[in-house]
Coordinates of C-alpha atoms (C1' of nucleotides) in Angstrom, one line a residue:
Chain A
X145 CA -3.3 -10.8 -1.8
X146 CA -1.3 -13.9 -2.4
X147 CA 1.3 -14.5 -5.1
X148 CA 0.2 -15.6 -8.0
X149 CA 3.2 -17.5 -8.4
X150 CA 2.2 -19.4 -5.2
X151 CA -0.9 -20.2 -6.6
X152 CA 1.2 -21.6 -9.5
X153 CA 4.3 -23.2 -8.0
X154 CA 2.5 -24.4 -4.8
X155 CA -1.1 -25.5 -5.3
X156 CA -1.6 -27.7 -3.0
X157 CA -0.6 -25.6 -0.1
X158 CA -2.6 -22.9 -1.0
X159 CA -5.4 -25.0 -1.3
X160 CA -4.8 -26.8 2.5
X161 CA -4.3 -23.2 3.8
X162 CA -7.9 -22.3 2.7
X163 CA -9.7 -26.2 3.4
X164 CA -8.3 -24.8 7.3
X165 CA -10.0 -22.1 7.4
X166 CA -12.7 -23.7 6.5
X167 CA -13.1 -22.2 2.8
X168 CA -13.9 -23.7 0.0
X169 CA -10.5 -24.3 -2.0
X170 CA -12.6 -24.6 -5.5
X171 CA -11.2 -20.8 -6.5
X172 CA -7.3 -22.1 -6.9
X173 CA -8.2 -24.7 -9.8
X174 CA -9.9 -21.8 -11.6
X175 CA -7.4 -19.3 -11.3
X176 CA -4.9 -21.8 -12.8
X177 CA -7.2 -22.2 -15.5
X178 CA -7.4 -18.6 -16.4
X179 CA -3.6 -18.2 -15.9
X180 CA -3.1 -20.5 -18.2
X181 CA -5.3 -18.9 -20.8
X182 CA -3.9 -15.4 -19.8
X183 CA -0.1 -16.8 -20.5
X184 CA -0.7 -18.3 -24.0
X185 CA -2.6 -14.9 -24.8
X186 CA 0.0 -13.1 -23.6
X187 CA 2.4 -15.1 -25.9
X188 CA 0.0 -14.3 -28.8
X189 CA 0.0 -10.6 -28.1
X190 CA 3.4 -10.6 -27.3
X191 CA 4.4 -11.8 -31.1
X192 CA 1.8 -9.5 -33.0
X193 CA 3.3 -6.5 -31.1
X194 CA 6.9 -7.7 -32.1
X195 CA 5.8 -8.1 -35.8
X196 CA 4.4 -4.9 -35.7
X197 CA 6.9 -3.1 -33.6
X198 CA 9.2 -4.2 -37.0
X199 CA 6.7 -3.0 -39.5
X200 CA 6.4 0.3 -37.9
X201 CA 10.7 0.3 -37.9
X202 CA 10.2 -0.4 -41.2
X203 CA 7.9 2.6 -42.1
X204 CA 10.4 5.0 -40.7
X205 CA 12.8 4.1 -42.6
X206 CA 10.9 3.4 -45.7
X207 CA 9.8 7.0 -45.3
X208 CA 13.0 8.7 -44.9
X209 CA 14.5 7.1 -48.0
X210 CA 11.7 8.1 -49.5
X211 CA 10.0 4.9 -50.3
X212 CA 6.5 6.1 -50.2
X213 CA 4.7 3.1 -52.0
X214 CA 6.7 0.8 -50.5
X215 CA 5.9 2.5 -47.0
X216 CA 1.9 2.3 -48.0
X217 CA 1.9 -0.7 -48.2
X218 CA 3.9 -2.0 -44.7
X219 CA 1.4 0.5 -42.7
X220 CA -1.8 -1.9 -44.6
X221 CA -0.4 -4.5 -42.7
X222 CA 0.6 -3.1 -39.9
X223 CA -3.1 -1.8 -40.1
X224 CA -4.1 -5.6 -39.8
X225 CA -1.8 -6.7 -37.1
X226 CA -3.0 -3.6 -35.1
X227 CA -6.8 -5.0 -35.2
X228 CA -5.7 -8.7 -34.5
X229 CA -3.6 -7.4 -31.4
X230 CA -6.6 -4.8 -30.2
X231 CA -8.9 -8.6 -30.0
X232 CA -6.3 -10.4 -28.6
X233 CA -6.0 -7.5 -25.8
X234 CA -9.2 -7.4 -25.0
X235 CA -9.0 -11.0 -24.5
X236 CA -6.0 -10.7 -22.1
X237 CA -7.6 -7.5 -19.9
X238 CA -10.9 -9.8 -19.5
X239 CA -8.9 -12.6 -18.1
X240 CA -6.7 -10.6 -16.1
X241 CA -9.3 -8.6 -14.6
X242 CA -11.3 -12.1 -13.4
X243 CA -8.1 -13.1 -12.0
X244 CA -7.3 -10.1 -9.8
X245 CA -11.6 -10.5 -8.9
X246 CA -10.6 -13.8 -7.5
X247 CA -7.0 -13.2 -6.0
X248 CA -8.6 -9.8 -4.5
X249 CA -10.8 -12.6 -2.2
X250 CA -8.2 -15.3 -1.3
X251 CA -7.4 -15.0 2.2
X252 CA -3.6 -15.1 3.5
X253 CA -1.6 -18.4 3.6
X254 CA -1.9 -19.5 7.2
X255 CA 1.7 -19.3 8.5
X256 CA 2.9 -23.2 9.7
X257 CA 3.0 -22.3 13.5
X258 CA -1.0 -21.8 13.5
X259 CA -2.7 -24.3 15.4
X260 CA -5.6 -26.0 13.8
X261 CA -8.8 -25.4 14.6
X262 CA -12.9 -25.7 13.3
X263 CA -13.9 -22.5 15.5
X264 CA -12.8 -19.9 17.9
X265 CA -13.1 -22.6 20.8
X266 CA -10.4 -24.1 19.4
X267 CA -7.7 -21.2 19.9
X268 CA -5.2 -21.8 22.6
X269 CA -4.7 -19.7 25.4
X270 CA -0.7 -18.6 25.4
X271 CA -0.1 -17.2 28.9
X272 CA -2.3 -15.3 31.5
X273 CA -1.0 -12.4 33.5
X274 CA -2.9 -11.1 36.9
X275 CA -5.7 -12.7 39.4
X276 CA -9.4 -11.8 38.3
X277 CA -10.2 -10.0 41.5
X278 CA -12.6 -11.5 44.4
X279 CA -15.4 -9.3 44.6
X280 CA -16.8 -9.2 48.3
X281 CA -20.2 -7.7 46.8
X282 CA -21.8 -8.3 43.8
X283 CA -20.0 -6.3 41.1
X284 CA -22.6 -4.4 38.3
X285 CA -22.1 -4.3 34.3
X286 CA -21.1 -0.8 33.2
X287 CA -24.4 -0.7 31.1
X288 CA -26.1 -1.1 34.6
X289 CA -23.4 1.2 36.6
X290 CA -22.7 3.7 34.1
X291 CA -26.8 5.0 33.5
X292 CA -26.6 4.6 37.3
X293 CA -23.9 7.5 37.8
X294 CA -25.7 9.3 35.0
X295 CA -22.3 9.4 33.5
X296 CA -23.5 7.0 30.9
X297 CA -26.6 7.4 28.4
X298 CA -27.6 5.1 25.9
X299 CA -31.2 6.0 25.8
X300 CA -30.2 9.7 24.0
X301 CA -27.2 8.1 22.1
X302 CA -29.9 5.4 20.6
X303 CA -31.9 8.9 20.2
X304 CA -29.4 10.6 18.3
X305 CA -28.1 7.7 16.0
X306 CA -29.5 4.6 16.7
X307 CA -28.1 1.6 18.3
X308 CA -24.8 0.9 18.9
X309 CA -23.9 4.0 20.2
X310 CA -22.9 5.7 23.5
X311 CA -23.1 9.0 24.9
X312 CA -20.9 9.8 27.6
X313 CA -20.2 12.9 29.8
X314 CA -18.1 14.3 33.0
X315 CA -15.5 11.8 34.2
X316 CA -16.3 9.2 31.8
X317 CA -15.9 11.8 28.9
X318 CA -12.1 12.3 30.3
X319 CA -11.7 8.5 31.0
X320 CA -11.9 8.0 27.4
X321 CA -9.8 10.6 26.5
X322 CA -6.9 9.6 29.1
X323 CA -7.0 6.6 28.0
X324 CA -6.1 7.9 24.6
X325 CA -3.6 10.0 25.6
X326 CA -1.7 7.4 28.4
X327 CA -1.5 4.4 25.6
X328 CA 0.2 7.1 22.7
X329 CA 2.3 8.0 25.3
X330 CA 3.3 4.4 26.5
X331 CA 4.0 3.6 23.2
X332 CA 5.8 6.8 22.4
X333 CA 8.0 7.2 25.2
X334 CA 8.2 3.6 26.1
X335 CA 8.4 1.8 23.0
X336 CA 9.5 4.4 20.5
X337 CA 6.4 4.4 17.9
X338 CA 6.3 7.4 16.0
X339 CA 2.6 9.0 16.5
X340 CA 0.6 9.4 13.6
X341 CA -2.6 11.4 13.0
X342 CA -4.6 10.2 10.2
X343 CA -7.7 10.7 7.6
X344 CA -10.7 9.1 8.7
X345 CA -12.0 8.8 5.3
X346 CA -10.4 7.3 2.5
X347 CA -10.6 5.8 -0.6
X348 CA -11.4 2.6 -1.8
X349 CA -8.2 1.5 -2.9
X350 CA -6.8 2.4 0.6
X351 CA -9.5 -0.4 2.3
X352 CA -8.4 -2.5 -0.6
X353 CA -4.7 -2.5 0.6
X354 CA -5.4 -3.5 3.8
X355 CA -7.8 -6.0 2.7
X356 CA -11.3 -4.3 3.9
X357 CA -11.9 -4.4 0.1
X358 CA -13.7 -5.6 -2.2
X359 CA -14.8 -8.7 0.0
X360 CA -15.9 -7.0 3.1
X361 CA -18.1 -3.5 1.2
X362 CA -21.0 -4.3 3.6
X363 CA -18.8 -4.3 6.6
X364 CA -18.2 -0.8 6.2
X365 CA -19.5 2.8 6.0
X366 CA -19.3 4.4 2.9
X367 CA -20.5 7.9 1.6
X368 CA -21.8 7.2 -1.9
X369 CA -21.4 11.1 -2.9
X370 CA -17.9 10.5 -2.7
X371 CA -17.2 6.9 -2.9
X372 CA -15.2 7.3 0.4
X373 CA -15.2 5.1 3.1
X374 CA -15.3 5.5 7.2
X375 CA -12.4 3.8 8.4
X376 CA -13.1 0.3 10.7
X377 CA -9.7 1.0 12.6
X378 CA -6.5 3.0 11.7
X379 CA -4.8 -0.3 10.7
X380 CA -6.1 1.3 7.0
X381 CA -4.8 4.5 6.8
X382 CA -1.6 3.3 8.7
X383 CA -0.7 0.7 6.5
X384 CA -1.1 2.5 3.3
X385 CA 0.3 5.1 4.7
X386 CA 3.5 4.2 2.2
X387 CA 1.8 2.6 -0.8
X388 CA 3.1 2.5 -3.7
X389 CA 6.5 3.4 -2.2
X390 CA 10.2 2.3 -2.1
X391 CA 11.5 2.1 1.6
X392 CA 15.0 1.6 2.7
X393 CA 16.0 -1.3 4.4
X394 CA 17.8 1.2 6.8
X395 CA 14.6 2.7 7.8
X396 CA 12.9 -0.2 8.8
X397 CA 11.2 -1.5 11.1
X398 CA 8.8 1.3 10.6
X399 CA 6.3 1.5 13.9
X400 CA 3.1 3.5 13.8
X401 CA 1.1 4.1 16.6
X402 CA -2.2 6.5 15.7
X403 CA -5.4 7.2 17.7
X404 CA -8.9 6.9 15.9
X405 CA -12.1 6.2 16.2
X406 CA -13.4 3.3 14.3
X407 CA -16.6 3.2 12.3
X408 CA -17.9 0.1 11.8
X409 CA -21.4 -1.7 10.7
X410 CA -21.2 -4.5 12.6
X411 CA -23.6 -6.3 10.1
X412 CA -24.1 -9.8 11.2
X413 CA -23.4 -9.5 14.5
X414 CA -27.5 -8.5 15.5
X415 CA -27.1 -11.2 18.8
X416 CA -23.7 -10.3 20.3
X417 CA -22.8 -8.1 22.7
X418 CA -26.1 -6.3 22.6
X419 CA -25.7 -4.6 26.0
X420 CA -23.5 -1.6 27.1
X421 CA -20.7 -0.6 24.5
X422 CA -19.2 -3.6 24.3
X423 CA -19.5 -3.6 20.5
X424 CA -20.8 -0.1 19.0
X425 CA -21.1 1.4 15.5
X426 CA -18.2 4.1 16.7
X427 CA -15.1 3.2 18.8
X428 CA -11.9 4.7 19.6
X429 CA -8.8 2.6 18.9
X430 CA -4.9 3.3 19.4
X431 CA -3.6 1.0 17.0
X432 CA -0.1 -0.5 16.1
X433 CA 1.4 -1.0 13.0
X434 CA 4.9 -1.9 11.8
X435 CA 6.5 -2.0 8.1
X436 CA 9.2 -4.8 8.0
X437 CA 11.3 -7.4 6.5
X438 CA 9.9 -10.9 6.1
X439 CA 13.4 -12.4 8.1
X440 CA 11.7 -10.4 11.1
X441 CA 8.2 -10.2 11.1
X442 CA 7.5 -12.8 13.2
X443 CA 10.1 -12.0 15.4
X444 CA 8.6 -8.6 15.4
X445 CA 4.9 -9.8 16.0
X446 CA 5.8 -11.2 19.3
X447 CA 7.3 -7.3 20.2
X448 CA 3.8 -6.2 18.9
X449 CA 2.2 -8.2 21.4
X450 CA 4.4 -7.6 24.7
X451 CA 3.6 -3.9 23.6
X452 CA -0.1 -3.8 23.8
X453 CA 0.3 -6.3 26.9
X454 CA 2.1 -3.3 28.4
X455 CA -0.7 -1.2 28.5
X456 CA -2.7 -3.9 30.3
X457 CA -0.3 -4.3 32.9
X458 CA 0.1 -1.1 33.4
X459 CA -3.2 -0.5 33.8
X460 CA -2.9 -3.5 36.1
X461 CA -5.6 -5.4 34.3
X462 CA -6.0 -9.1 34.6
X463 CA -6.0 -10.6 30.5
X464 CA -4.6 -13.6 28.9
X465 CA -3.0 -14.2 25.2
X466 CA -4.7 -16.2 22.6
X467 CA -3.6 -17.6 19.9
X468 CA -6.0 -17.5 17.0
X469 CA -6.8 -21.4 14.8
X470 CA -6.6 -21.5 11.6
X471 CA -10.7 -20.9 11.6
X472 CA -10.6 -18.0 13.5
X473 CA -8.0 -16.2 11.5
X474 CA -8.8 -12.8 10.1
X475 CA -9.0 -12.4 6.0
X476 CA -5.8 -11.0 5.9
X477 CA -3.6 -12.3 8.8
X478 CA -1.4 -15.3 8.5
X479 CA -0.7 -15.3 12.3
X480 CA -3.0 -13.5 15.1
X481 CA -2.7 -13.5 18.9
X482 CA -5.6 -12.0 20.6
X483 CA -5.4 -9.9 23.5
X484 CA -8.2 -10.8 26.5
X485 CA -9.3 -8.4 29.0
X486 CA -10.7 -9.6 31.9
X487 CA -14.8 -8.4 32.4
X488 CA -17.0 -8.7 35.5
X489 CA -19.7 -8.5 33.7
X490 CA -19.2 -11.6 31.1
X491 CA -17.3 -13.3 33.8
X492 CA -15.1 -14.3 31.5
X493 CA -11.8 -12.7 29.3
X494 CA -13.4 -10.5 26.4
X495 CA -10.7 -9.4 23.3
X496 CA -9.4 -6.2 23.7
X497 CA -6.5 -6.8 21.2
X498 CA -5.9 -8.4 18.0
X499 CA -2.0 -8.6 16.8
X500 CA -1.6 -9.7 13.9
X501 CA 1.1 -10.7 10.9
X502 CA -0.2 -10.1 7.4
X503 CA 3.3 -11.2 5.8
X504 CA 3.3 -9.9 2.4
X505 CA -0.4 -9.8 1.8
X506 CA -1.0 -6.3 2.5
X507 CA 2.1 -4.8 1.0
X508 CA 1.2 -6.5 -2.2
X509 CA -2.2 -4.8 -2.6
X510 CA -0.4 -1.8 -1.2
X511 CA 2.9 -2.5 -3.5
X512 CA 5.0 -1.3 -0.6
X513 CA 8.3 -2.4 -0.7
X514 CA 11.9 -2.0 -0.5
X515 CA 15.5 -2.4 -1.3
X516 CA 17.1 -5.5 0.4
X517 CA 20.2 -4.3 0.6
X518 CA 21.8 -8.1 0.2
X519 CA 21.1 -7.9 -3.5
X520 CA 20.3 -5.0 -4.3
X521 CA 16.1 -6.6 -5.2
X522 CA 12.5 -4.9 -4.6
X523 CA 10.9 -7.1 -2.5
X524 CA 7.5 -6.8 -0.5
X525 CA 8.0 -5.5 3.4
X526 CA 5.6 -7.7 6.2
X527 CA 3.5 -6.0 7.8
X528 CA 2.2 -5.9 11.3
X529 CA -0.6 -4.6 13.2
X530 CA -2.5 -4.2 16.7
X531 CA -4.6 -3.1 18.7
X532 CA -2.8 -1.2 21.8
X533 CA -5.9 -1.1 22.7
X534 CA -9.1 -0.9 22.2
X535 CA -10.1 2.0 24.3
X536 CA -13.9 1.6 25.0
X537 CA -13.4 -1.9 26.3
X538 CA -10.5 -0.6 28.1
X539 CA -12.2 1.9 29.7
X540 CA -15.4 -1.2 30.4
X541 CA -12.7 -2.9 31.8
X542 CA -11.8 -0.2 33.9
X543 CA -14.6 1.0 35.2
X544 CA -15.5 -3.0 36.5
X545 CA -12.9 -4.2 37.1
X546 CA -12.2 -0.8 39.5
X547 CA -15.9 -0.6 40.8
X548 CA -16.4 -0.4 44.4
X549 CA -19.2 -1.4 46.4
X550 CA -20.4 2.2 47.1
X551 CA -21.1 2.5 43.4
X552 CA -17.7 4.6 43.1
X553 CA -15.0 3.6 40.4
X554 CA -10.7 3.7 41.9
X555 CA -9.0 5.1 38.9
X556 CA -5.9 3.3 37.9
X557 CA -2.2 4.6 39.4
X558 CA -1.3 5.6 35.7
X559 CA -4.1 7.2 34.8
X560 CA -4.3 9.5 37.5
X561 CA -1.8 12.3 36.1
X562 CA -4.3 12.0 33.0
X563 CA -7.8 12.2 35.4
X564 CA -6.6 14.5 37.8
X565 CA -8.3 12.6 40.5
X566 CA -8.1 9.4 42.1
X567 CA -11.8 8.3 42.4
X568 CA -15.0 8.5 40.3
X569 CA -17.2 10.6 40.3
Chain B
rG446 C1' -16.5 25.8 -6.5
rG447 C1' -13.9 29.2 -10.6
rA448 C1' -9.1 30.5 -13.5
rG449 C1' -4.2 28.9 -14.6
rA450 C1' 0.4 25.7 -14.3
rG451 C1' 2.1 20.9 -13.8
rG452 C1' 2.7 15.4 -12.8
rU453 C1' 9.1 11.8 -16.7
rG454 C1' 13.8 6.5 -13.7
rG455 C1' 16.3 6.3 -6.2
rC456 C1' 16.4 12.0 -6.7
rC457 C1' 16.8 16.6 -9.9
rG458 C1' 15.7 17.6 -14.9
rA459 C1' 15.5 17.5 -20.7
rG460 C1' 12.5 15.6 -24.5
rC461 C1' 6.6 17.6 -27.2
rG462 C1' 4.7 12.0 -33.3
rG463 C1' 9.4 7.3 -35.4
rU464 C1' 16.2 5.2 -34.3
rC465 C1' 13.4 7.3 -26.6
rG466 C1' 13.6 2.8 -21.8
rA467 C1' 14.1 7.7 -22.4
rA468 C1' 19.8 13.4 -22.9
rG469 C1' 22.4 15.7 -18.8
rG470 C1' 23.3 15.9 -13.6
rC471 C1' 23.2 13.8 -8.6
rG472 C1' 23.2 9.3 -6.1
rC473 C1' 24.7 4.2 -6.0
rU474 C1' 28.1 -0.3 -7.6
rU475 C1' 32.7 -2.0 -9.7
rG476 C1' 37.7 -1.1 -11.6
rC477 C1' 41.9 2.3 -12.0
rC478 C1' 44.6 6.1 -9.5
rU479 C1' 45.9 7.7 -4.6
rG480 C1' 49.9 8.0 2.7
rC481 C1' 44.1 8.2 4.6
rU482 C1' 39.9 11.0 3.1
rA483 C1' 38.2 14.0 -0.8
rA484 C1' 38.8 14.8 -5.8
rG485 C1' 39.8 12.6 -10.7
rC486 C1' 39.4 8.7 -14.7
rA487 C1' 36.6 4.3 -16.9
rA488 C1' 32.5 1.1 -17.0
rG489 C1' 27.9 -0.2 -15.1
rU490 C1' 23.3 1.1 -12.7
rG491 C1' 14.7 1.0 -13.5
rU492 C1' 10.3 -2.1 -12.8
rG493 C1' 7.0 -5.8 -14.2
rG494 C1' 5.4 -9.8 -17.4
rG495 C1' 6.2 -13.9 -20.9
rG496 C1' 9.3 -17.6 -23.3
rA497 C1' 14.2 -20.3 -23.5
rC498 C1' 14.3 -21.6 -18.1
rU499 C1' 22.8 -21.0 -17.8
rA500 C1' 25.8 -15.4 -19.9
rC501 C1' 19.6 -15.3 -24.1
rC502 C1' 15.3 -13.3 -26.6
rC503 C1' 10.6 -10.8 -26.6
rC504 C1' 6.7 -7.5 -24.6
rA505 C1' 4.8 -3.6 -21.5
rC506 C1' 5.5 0.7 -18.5
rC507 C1' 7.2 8.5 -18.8
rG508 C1' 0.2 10.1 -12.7
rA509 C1' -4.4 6.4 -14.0
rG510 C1' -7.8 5.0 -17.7
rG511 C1' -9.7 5.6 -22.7
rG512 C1' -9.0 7.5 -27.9
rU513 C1' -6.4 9.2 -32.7
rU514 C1' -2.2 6.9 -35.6
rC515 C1' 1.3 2.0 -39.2
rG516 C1' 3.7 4.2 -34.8
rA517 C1' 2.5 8.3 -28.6
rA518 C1' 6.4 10.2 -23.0
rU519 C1' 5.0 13.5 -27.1
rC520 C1' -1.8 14.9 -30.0
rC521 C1' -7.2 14.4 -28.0
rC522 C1' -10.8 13.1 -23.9
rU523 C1' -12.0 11.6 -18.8
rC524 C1' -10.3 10.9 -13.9
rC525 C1' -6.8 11.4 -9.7
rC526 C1' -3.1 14.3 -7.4
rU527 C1' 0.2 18.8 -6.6
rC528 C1' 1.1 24.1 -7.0
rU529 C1' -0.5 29.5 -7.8
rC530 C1' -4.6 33.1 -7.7
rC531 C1' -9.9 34.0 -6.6
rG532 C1' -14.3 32.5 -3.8
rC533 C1' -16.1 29.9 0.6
rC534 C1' -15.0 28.1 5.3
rA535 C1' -13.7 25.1 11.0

RNA sequence: GGAGAGGUGGCCGAGCGGUCGAAGGCGCUUGCCUGCUAAGCAAGUGUGGGGACUACCCCACCGAGGGUUCGAAUCCCUCCCUCUCCGCCA
């Protein structure tokens, strides 16, 4: 959520921040409408309550000198001034509440530094690291070679949920979970994140924080017995991990790293990435997330980034580094660099990453703070997160980019203490 | 799921219808004192919102939301959370 303030003071930015990302900018004119209303209500209230914060001084007193009649009549018209302030309240609540409807669905500010864009094709590719390799045979699509090795089965996964699903067993079953278990250790031992197992399900005000909420309800699983919600990475939980709380400076940066799956509808995306599990209802994700101060989070994001590039290189997988336009930007992001992988199968980089800066957007929702210790002030934290990385693609990537031309898949140096084995099957 | 107890400022903890934004303690800040440190003494120390937009005034906030009342941290209702016991259970 932006500042309200910003809306106020700064207009016409927030307006060319949203006319970038190709949104309608309509929504900032009528929130300064309704601020303006809400202010001279609140002025209204504000001067009932003082007249009858008096009366109601007065009563006390009048009572304890014994003053009875006197007292009657000063509670009549505090009587009145009650029912006057109870309209004018009502008033107020109704205009706050549309306010926080629409603030609740303005994206973040683009930060400066963003390059401009009309669609994805317009994000610029920051740096590449590795060689796509030359394949003296033609290499096959893990939704071709997995089935193959029976070691992947979409037919019994569309079976048993639908689809956008995967079943996988054996070696595949363990590639998955080493993969898990080499990325929280890279970015425990390596890069000091503190590991961090979460809740799956949570409640709505925890997707609200992280901005999942309220404009993006369809995106997401949700069990209606509960009004509880399936979380789409562990970004969520992460994030508001310390809502509503007062951090120390001291203590901060604050770096998360947690393994989950993610749950995800995918609704909207019926023509992409139909094949293979590419894109699936259920994923597994390590994600990245870091709590700190807005003199660093920039700084910080380009940390986030060589740390989820890490994993890559380690796993000695060719990728580049994109930076996201202004169209492409996420809801809640004011920066975003994506992380490509490089896939046989698309012939082409596919996003394995996304690291992100949500400034103060998140923490505002999440009214996470702390105490600068310059001047003693509350003041909203940044935060950061990333993918590092997504571990079905990783493990796609993998398995092509590792394929040989027997049908038989090399497993990575670093993942070999995990596999116990250097070749699949 | 059943029965009970409870949620107060950065922390601990009083208050149970009016002068309570909230005693007291700890912590923190400043000043004094002091070979250093510690102790001691004195003062200060919440957040948010409005308006004057300087040192000022007003309003709100004692888990959240409703209600009773002239007036609620204090009484009533609903919800959330924590703890204890019972039941169930991976």
């Amino acid at each position: 959520m932006i500042d309200i303030k910003t809306i106020r003071d700064q207009a016409g930015l927030v307006k060319q921040s949203l006319r970038k990302r190709n949104e309608n900018d309509d929504v900032v004119d009528v929130i300064l409408e309704f601020d303006k209303q809400r202010r001279k209500i609140i002025e209204a209230v504000n001067a009932l309550r003082g007249q009858r914060n008096a009366a109601s001084k007065k009563v006390a007193q009048l009572k304890a000198s014994g003053e009875n009649e006197e007292a009657e009549k000063v509670i009549a018209q505090a009587k009145q001034l009650g029912q006057q302030i109870a309209t004018e309240e009502k008033k107020l609540s109704e205009y706050e509440e549309k306010i926080m409807e629409l603030l609740l669905r303005i994206p973040n500010i683009c930060h400066e530094s963003v390059p401009f864009g009309n669609s994805e094709d317009d994000n610029v590719e920051v740096r590449k690291w590795g060689k796509p390799r030359v394949f003296d045979f033609e290499p096959q699509a893990h939704w071709d070679l997995g089935p193959k090795l029976k070691l992947m089965d979409f037919e019994r996964a569309a079976k048993l949920s639908g689809s956008r699903f995967t079943v996988m067993y054996s070696c595949f079953a363990r590639l998955e979970r080493a993969l898990i278990n080499f990325m929280l250790d890279v970015h425990t031992k390596q890069h000091g994140y503190t590991e961090v197992w979460v809740p799956h399900l949570v409640k709505r005000e925890t997707m609200t924080t992280t901005g999942q909420l309220p404009k993006f309800e369809e995106e997401a699983y949700r069990i209606e017995s509960d009004d509880i919600f399936l979380i789409p990475t562990a970004e969520v939980p992460l994030v508001a991990l310390r809502s509503n709380e007062i951090l120390q400076e001291a203590d901060l940066p604050l770096r998360y790293v947690a393994y989950s799956p993610c749950y995800r509808r995918e609704a909207g995306s019926y023509g992409k990435d139909v094949r293979g599990m590419i894109r699936q209802h259920q994923f597994d994700k390590v994600e990245l997330v870091w709590l700190t101060t807005p003199e660093k989070s920039f700084e910080d994001l380009e940390r986030l980034v060589s740390d989820a590039e890490t994993v890559l290189k380690l796993l000695e997988l060719p990728y580049r580094v994109v930076e996201l336009c202004t169209a492409d930007l996420g809801f809640g992001a004011a920066k975003t660099y994506d992380l490509e992988v490089w896939l046989p199968s698309y012939n082409n980089y596919k996003e394995i990453s996304s690291c992100s800066n949500d400034t103060d957007f998140q923490a505002r929702r999440g009214n996470i703070r702390y105490r600068r210790r310059s001047d003693g002030k509350l003041v909203f934290a940044h935060t950061l997160n990333g993918s590092g990385v997504a571990i079905g693609r990783a493990l796609v990537a993998v398995v092509e980019n590792y394929q040989r031309s027997d049908g038989r898949i090399d497993v990575p140096k670093v993942l070999q203490p995990y596999m116990n084995c250097e070749v699949i099957p």
